[in-house]
XYZ file of C-alpha atoms in Angstrom:
534
model
C 34.760 31.051 101.416
C 37.969 32.487 99.971
C 39.282 35.716 101.433
C 40.797 38.579 99.426
C 43.155 41.315 100.594
C 43.473 44.216 98.151
C 46.600 46.375 98.483
C 46.831 49.855 96.962
C 49.455 52.571 97.221
C 49.441 56.324 97.674
C 51.991 58.912 96.593
C 55.572 57.870 97.432
C 54.531 54.746 99.330
C 58.164 53.743 99.043
C 58.020 50.958 101.590
C 57.291 48.989 98.483
C 53.872 47.421 98.282
C 55.593 44.186 97.260
C 57.515 43.858 100.522
C 54.443 44.841 102.550
C 52.264 42.308 100.687
C 54.915 39.604 101.110
C 55.198 40.365 104.829
C 51.429 40.083 105.278
C 51.600 36.797 103.385
C 54.320 35.602 105.778
C 52.127 36.267 108.821
C 49.126 34.521 107.272
C 51.202 31.536 106.142
C 52.655 31.228 109.644
C 49.079 31.216 110.960
C 48.502 28.086 108.870
C 46.619 29.596 105.928
C 47.366 28.820 102.297
C 48.125 32.124 100.617
C 48.749 33.259 97.072
C 49.471 36.586 95.415
C 48.516 38.530 92.320
C 50.277 41.633 91.033
C 48.167 43.759 88.675
C 50.264 46.197 86.641
C 48.482 48.992 84.751
C 50.983 49.440 81.898
C 50.163 48.327 78.339
C 53.111 45.981 77.812
C 51.981 42.340 77.749
C 54.650 41.660 80.384
C 57.905 43.341 81.492
C 60.030 40.953 79.397
C 60.930 43.452 76.673
C 61.287 46.472 78.962
C 64.630 48.078 79.714
C 65.649 47.410 83.361
C 66.038 51.170 83.832
C 62.302 51.419 83.117
C 61.103 48.603 85.307
C 63.923 46.999 87.262
C 64.496 43.266 87.321
C 62.355 40.840 85.344
C 61.499 37.951 87.653
C 60.925 34.499 86.141
C 58.528 31.899 87.551
C 58.859 28.106 87.431
C 56.527 27.919 84.425
C 58.510 30.540 82.511
C 56.451 33.690 82.958
C 58.390 36.964 82.814
C 56.926 38.996 85.640
C 57.190 42.019 87.886
C 60.012 41.953 90.451
C 57.468 41.984 93.311
C 56.800 38.302 92.624
C 60.360 37.762 93.803
C 59.439 39.305 97.162
C 56.354 37.093 97.400
C 58.344 33.907 96.769
C 61.298 34.902 98.964
C 59.140 35.709 102.008
C 56.871 32.652 101.787
C 56.740 29.075 100.542
C 54.456 29.849 97.592
C 55.425 28.841 94.049
C 53.929 31.350 91.642
C 53.006 31.050 87.965
C 51.955 33.042 84.916
C 48.578 33.622 86.559
C 50.130 35.614 89.427
C 51.084 38.697 87.414
C 49.029 40.377 84.757
C 49.006 43.738 83.007
C 46.568 46.034 81.265
C 48.216 45.037 77.990
C 47.720 41.328 78.615
C 44.092 41.805 79.638
C 43.238 44.160 76.763
C 44.880 41.699 74.368
C 42.666 38.899 75.681
C 39.576 41.106 75.593
C 40.133 42.270 72.013
C 40.805 38.734 70.801
C 37.419 37.744 72.235
C 35.787 40.729 70.534
C 37.276 39.715 67.168
C 35.922 36.198 67.624
C 32.431 37.626 68.195
C 32.304 36.480 71.823
C 30.262 39.511 72.871
C 27.471 38.894 70.338
C 27.614 42.355 68.847
C 27.623 44.265 72.144
C 29.559 47.501 72.490
C 32.745 46.479 74.327
C 33.555 48.921 77.136
C 35.941 49.376 80.046
C 32.993 48.736 82.371
C 31.837 45.980 82.492
C 33.957 44.110 79.947
C 37.485 45.140 80.884
C 36.752 45.135 84.619
C 35.281 41.627 84.196
C 38.598 40.519 82.635
C 40.403 41.885 85.686
C 38.048 40.086 88.072
C 38.483 36.800 86.184
C 42.268 37.137 86.385
C 42.033 37.690 90.153
C 39.787 34.673 90.615
C 42.066 32.480 88.482
C 45.150 33.478 90.474
C 43.289 32.892 93.760
C 42.270 29.328 92.912
C 43.244 26.714 95.527
C 44.178 29.261 98.187
C 42.558 30.329 101.435
C 43.638 33.945 101.099
C 44.710 35.898 98.013
C 46.721 39.092 98.372
C 46.047 41.273 95.333
C 48.427 44.179 94.789
C 47.506 47.008 92.421
C 50.569 48.532 90.768
C 51.012 52.275 90.407
C 49.558 55.039 92.539
C 45.968 55.837 93.408
C 44.949 58.724 91.147
C 46.842 57.468 88.097
C 44.438 57.299 85.162
C 45.716 53.891 83.985
C 45.005 52.176 87.324
C 41.368 53.313 87.566
C 39.869 50.173 85.928
C 41.750 47.980 88.438
C 40.440 50.005 91.363
C 36.927 49.797 89.948
C 37.285 46.018 89.595
C 38.351 45.523 93.216
C 35.613 47.893 94.371
C 33.086 45.657 92.630
C 34.669 42.551 94.151
C 34.628 44.049 97.636
C 30.940 44.842 97.292
C 30.097 41.335 96.094
C 32.317 39.480 98.563
C 31.189 41.424 101.608
C 33.134 42.732 104.603
C 33.974 39.290 106.031
C 35.687 38.162 102.836
C 37.447 41.264 101.536
C 39.924 43.661 103.083
C 41.369 46.882 101.676
C 44.901 47.872 102.703
C 46.355 51.213 101.635
C 50.061 52.081 101.821
C 50.946 55.716 102.221
C 53.983 57.876 102.875
C 54.201 60.138 105.901
C 57.106 62.523 105.256
C 59.101 64.187 107.997
C 59.687 67.853 107.135
C 62.895 68.830 108.890
C 62.303 72.586 108.560
C 58.983 72.260 110.389
C 60.214 69.506 112.695
C 57.113 67.376 112.173
C 55.536 64.494 110.291
C 53.007 65.553 107.657
C 49.823 63.535 107.133
C 48.450 65.423 104.116
C 49.774 62.977 101.425
C 48.002 60.133 103.244
C 44.812 62.108 103.667
C 44.710 62.998 99.979
C 45.366 59.488 98.651
C 42.645 58.073 100.910
C 40.346 60.836 99.678
C 41.065 59.699 96.085
C 40.216 56.108 97.030
C 37.010 57.057 98.801
C 35.945 59.145 95.796
C 35.836 55.976 93.707
C 34.046 53.954 96.381
C 36.875 52.257 98.302
C 37.239 52.838 102.027
C 40.547 51.431 103.329
C 40.256 49.106 106.310
C 43.955 49.279 107.162
C 46.473 52.063 106.607
C 50.171 51.115 106.475
C 52.245 54.261 106.846
C 55.831 54.466 105.661
C 57.994 57.021 107.448
C 61.603 57.476 108.438
C 60.592 56.891 112.072
C 57.955 55.203 114.221
C 54.650 57.049 114.103
C 53.677 58.567 117.456
C 50.188 57.930 118.801
C 49.121 61.506 118.061
C 49.893 61.086 114.346
C 48.094 57.737 114.233
C 45.087 59.356 115.887
C 45.108 62.212 113.376
C 45.370 59.830 110.411
C 42.516 57.724 111.782
C 40.317 60.778 112.185
C 40.887 62.159 108.688
C 40.873 58.852 106.773
C 37.985 57.148 108.589
C 40.235 54.209 109.525
C 40.229 52.649 112.989
C 43.154 53.970 115.027
C 44.279 50.402 115.828
C 44.413 49.745 112.073
C 46.855 52.595 111.380
C 50.096 50.626 111.111
C 53.491 52.242 111.489
C 56.120 51.067 109.000
C 59.366 52.902 109.803
C 62.530 52.574 107.732
C 64.459 49.415 108.558
C 68.034 48.352 107.957
C 66.978 44.800 107.024
C 63.789 44.200 105.038
C 63.340 40.832 106.770
C 62.458 42.766 109.926
C 59.157 43.809 108.380
C 57.116 40.659 109.236
C 58.345 41.059 112.843
C 57.485 44.757 112.778
C 53.981 44.047 111.428
C 53.514 41.401 114.127
C 54.490 43.961 116.781
C 51.848 46.321 115.339
C 49.321 43.429 115.653
C 48.578 43.471 111.920
C 48.005 39.696 112.002
C 45.274 40.083 114.650
C 43.640 42.984 112.812
C 43.486 40.973 109.548
C 42.144 37.871 111.319
C 39.443 39.867 113.107
C 38.321 41.727 109.980
C 38.183 38.607 107.798
C 36.611 36.498 110.542
C 39.572 34.094 110.500
C 40.507 31.736 113.296
C 43.517 33.438 114.897
C 46.581 31.261 115.431
C 49.726 32.819 116.861
C 52.302 32.924 114.018
C 55.646 31.343 114.904
C 58.263 33.825 113.705
C 61.285 32.330 115.456
C 63.021 31.580 112.158
C 62.551 35.220 111.068
C 63.898 36.466 114.387
C 66.920 34.198 113.976
C 67.539 35.555 110.447
C 67.369 39.159 111.642
C 69.551 38.439 114.694
C 72.225 36.877 112.481
C 72.155 39.694 109.914
C 72.392 42.267 112.724
C 75.597 40.805 114.192
C 77.971 40.247 111.275
C 81.533 41.087 112.302
C 83.461 39.762 109.313
C 83.150 41.399 105.884
C 83.916 40.564 102.271
C 83.991 42.900 99.279
C 82.161 41.591 96.226
C 82.069 43.443 92.916
C 78.963 43.257 90.760
C 80.035 44.081 87.229
C 77.001 44.998 85.153
C 75.533 47.513 82.751
C 72.560 48.677 84.834
C 74.449 49.382 88.068
C 72.913 52.855 88.488
C 69.568 51.151 89.220
C 70.032 48.523 91.920
C 66.494 47.143 91.356
C 67.778 45.718 88.055
C 69.666 43.166 90.181
C 67.196 42.844 93.074
C 67.184 39.039 93.338
C 70.995 38.878 93.104
C 71.362 41.415 95.917
C 68.912 39.497 98.097
C 70.595 36.149 97.311
C 73.957 37.538 98.440
C 72.284 38.832 101.607
C 70.819 35.351 102.182
C 74.309 33.862 101.767
C 75.512 36.089 104.620
C 73.406 34.084 107.073
C 75.131 30.636 107.000
C 78.546 32.257 106.412
C 78.045 34.849 109.188
C 79.800 37.454 107.059
C 78.625 40.819 105.731
C 78.863 41.408 101.983
C 79.971 44.878 100.969
C 78.799 45.556 97.426
C 81.066 47.295 94.963
C 79.115 48.337 91.873
C 81.252 48.474 88.741
C 79.948 49.687 85.379
C 81.119 47.250 82.706
C 81.241 50.135 80.208
C 84.087 51.722 82.145
C 86.391 48.687 82.362
C 89.496 48.422 80.206
C 92.848 46.655 80.385
C 94.337 49.867 81.733
C 92.061 50.416 84.717
C 90.783 46.972 85.661
C 93.329 46.500 88.444
C 92.279 49.754 90.118
C 88.592 48.806 89.813
C 88.784 45.152 90.891
C 92.116 44.727 92.643
C 90.654 45.184 96.132
C 87.690 42.779 95.920
C 87.322 39.283 97.351
C 84.859 38.047 94.737
C 83.400 39.078 91.393
C 79.876 38.451 90.151
C 78.886 39.120 86.532
C 75.075 39.006 86.170
C 72.825 38.542 83.168
C 71.959 41.148 80.577
C 71.214 41.723 76.914
C 72.911 43.674 74.147
C 76.470 44.534 73.198
C 77.081 47.455 75.553
C 79.673 46.646 78.217
C 80.526 43.203 76.818
C 84.267 43.725 76.412
C 84.427 45.066 79.964
C 82.770 41.873 81.204
C 85.195 39.756 79.172
C 88.131 41.657 80.724
C 86.537 40.961 84.112
C 86.350 37.187 83.540
C 90.000 37.193 82.408
C 91.087 39.217 85.442
C 89.300 36.857 87.848
C 90.717 33.764 86.132
C 94.301 35.023 86.066
C 94.280 36.437 89.598
C 92.534 33.516 91.327
C 89.618 35.700 92.444
C 86.321 33.855 93.058
C 84.179 34.423 89.957
C 80.433 33.804 89.697
C 78.950 34.223 86.225
C 75.186 34.162 85.780
C 73.623 33.766 82.316
C 75.526 36.388 80.274
C 78.194 36.105 82.973
C 78.706 32.503 81.868
C 78.733 33.429 78.186
C 81.451 36.066 78.593
C 83.508 33.568 80.634
C 83.270 31.064 77.767
C 84.250 33.739 75.216
C 87.225 34.792 77.355
C 88.406 31.210 77.831
C 88.079 30.477 74.117
C 90.082 33.587 73.197
C 92.824 33.473 75.784
C 93.226 29.804 76.712
C 92.002 27.861 73.668
C 93.632 30.290 71.207
C 90.427 31.149 69.326
C 91.335 34.843 69.275
C 88.211 36.053 67.475
C 85.773 33.957 69.506
C 82.527 35.734 70.284
C 78.770 35.391 70.580
C 76.687 35.830 67.458
C 74.541 38.167 69.556
C 77.417 40.673 69.433
C 79.315 39.634 66.287
C 77.164 37.678 63.805
C 80.141 37.000 61.522
C 82.558 35.714 64.151
C 84.601 32.726 62.863
C 84.306 31.094 66.302
C 80.686 31.419 67.511
C 81.237 29.786 70.909
C 77.922 31.310 71.986
C 75.145 31.028 69.419
C 71.437 30.729 68.812
C 70.195 27.174 68.903
C 68.160 25.973 65.891
C 64.784 26.434 67.613
C 65.606 30.124 68.253
C 66.650 30.966 64.708
C 63.995 32.817 62.764
C 62.111 33.881 65.893
C 60.808 37.396 65.251
C 58.713 38.140 68.339
C 60.958 39.230 71.201
C 58.522 38.778 74.081
C 58.127 35.378 75.754
C 60.124 33.448 73.137
C 63.392 32.777 74.985
C 64.239 29.626 76.924
C 62.185 30.471 79.984
C 61.357 28.776 83.243
C 62.537 25.671 85.031
C 64.712 23.041 83.304
C 66.510 19.969 84.610
C 70.295 20.107 84.929
C 72.387 16.960 85.423
C 75.571 17.456 87.432
C 78.894 15.734 86.791
C 80.218 13.813 89.770
C 83.568 14.958 91.108
C 83.045 18.605 90.114
C 82.756 21.619 92.387
C 79.167 22.163 91.261
C 78.267 18.605 92.279
C 79.875 19.049 95.701
C 78.012 22.338 96.224
C 74.573 20.972 95.361
C 75.162 17.481 96.765
C 72.834 15.862 94.239
C 72.918 14.579 90.673
C 69.951 16.466 89.248
C 68.673 19.958 89.967
C 65.970 22.226 88.589
C 66.811 25.864 87.853
C 65.088 28.769 86.098
C 66.240 30.206 82.773
C 65.823 33.409 80.812
C 68.030 33.593 77.748
C 68.108 33.118 73.994
C 71.762 32.292 73.291
C 73.570 29.118 74.400
C 77.025 27.585 74.709
C 77.632 26.236 71.182
C 78.130 22.443 71.501
C 80.361 22.476 68.391
C 83.112 24.039 70.510
C 82.692 21.789 73.527
C 85.443 19.339 72.641
C 88.146 21.943 72.010
C 87.326 23.926 75.160
C 87.233 20.790 77.309
C 90.572 19.717 75.847
C 91.987 23.030 77.090
C 90.765 22.405 80.621
C 87.297 23.913 80.793
C 84.927 21.653 82.754
C 81.254 21.413 81.880
C 79.870 20.345 85.219
C 76.146 20.765 84.497
C 74.186 19.805 81.387
C 70.643 19.887 80.079
C 70.844 16.394 78.632
C 67.677 16.538 76.546
C 69.401 18.975 74.172
C 73.029 18.447 75.240
C 73.349 22.052 76.366
C 75.994 23.229 78.828
C 74.381 24.651 81.964
C 77.367 25.068 84.304
C 81.040 25.564 83.556
C 83.935 25.679 85.982
C 87.699 25.982 85.915
C 89.611 23.434 87.992
C 92.720 24.491 89.927
C 91.098 27.853 90.527
C 89.952 29.038 93.944
C 86.302 29.292 92.780
C 85.338 29.876 89.159
C 81.793 28.800 88.369
C 79.364 30.170 85.814
C 75.846 28.998 85.031
C 73.449 29.595 82.173
C 70.438 29.696 84.502
C 69.427 32.233 87.158
C 69.921 30.709 90.627
C 68.950 33.994 92.290
C 65.281 33.296 91.523
C 65.204 30.362 93.963
C 67.026 31.778 96.982
C 65.174 32.566 100.223
C 66.407 33.968 103.543
C 65.454 30.716 105.279
C 66.849 28.598 102.376
C 69.844 30.416 100.807
C 70.860 29.151 97.372
C 73.895 26.827 97.636
C 75.817 28.511 94.793
C 75.607 31.908 96.490
C 76.516 30.396 99.869
C 79.574 28.678 98.389
C 80.623 31.795 96.461
C 80.504 34.028 99.554
C 82.395 31.361 101.526
C 85.110 31.327 98.834
C 85.322 35.129 98.972
C 85.760 34.970 102.750
C 88.482 32.328 102.424
C 90.313 34.516 99.927
C 90.071 37.495 102.258
C 91.416 35.431 105.166
C 94.181 33.915 103.053
C 92.837 30.374 103.201
C 93.882 28.411 100.125
């Protein structure tokens, strides 16, 4: 029978339930079990696709084109799972489905209520996501006690009752703050969040406790006593310098054995040698490179979570530490760009939407091109590179994207015909995995080492094919193409140290044990620049 692990969070459980869930998934996968994940978010948006990154952080995109919570990125990075639209759902999505059924008369005149109708929708979504897996890890977004998450907690309570103790496991993440003035760790936040859970009928089986230090035995004993959790199942999760230590840390706390025993699983010692190798490498990086990330959401690093992790992954084969320099595109001008970017070894311009900061990003692409600084443009980062090249190399001085200037005489970036007239903003972009054919003899081809690749997209505007001929005649190389619609996917500038920009989002496919080749090559180019290698 399938097994279910339900993960909830208490106040300030800032370990991040996503990382904890992913780390548990790592241990189970290494034990030989087929795992999957589901993130249940209690907000009323259908998905996070239309939400400002300051509200929600990065929008992660799955192979099938679902716009999802950023925790799905953790799940995919830590394991070998490939997730889909079924692996993230929200209150909004479930209520939408429920009300559509009500309008069709599916409930035969019954009064539609949160219990049982909405909770049944939640349970169905969990069962659908869990299909074809041995173990499903189900993470409930938000904090225990929040009014909007109550139906989700009720749903998993019902499931736990029906599945029985051998097939369901409740894990609760809490925060154990250290109060410097008192010189001690305080267990009250954990006690209170467990009390909230128990009040609605859920008794945690495992407590994972985030703190700035290892929990001493006395604190574990106290938590066990006041939360009714076995002392062995009180897991210490201290702050770490590298998040990829967490599976190793959980293994040291014997979390794998505790899960196996509770769920009546055959225990197989997980082989974590590859994780130990990753952590050992990341712990001993002597060389450094400075890479600027020029964006518009730089105050919130979670807006670029997958990019940050992909650059960290690229440290491993290059054996070099990346120092991040965060530069707000709004603040860049011709006058100050040298002071902002003159000391970096590489520049990355990530994706984004809207006009704010665009000219700063265009200045950035120009500065990188003219000063032979490795430049990596992703999505919007490619579009601004095309605009800059059209203006300053091809002589199309008023070139722009119709996203920012609808009346531009040179719309080098434009909506494609199938996007014109689209009114709904959510889920209507080019989303998910598309094939890209690479041109032999180009840098992109040498980096990937194959003719065809699959990469994930999230954008509405494209390189306008009407301007392809003139830009190519001025030296721009289109090294990757979506041939079905003749759309440019990768551009590069020859005779430049490293200038590559792509319309897709390679960061969504990078893993610590399989770093994405574009990020690896970019960091290598930055290191060569720093060391003066031409």
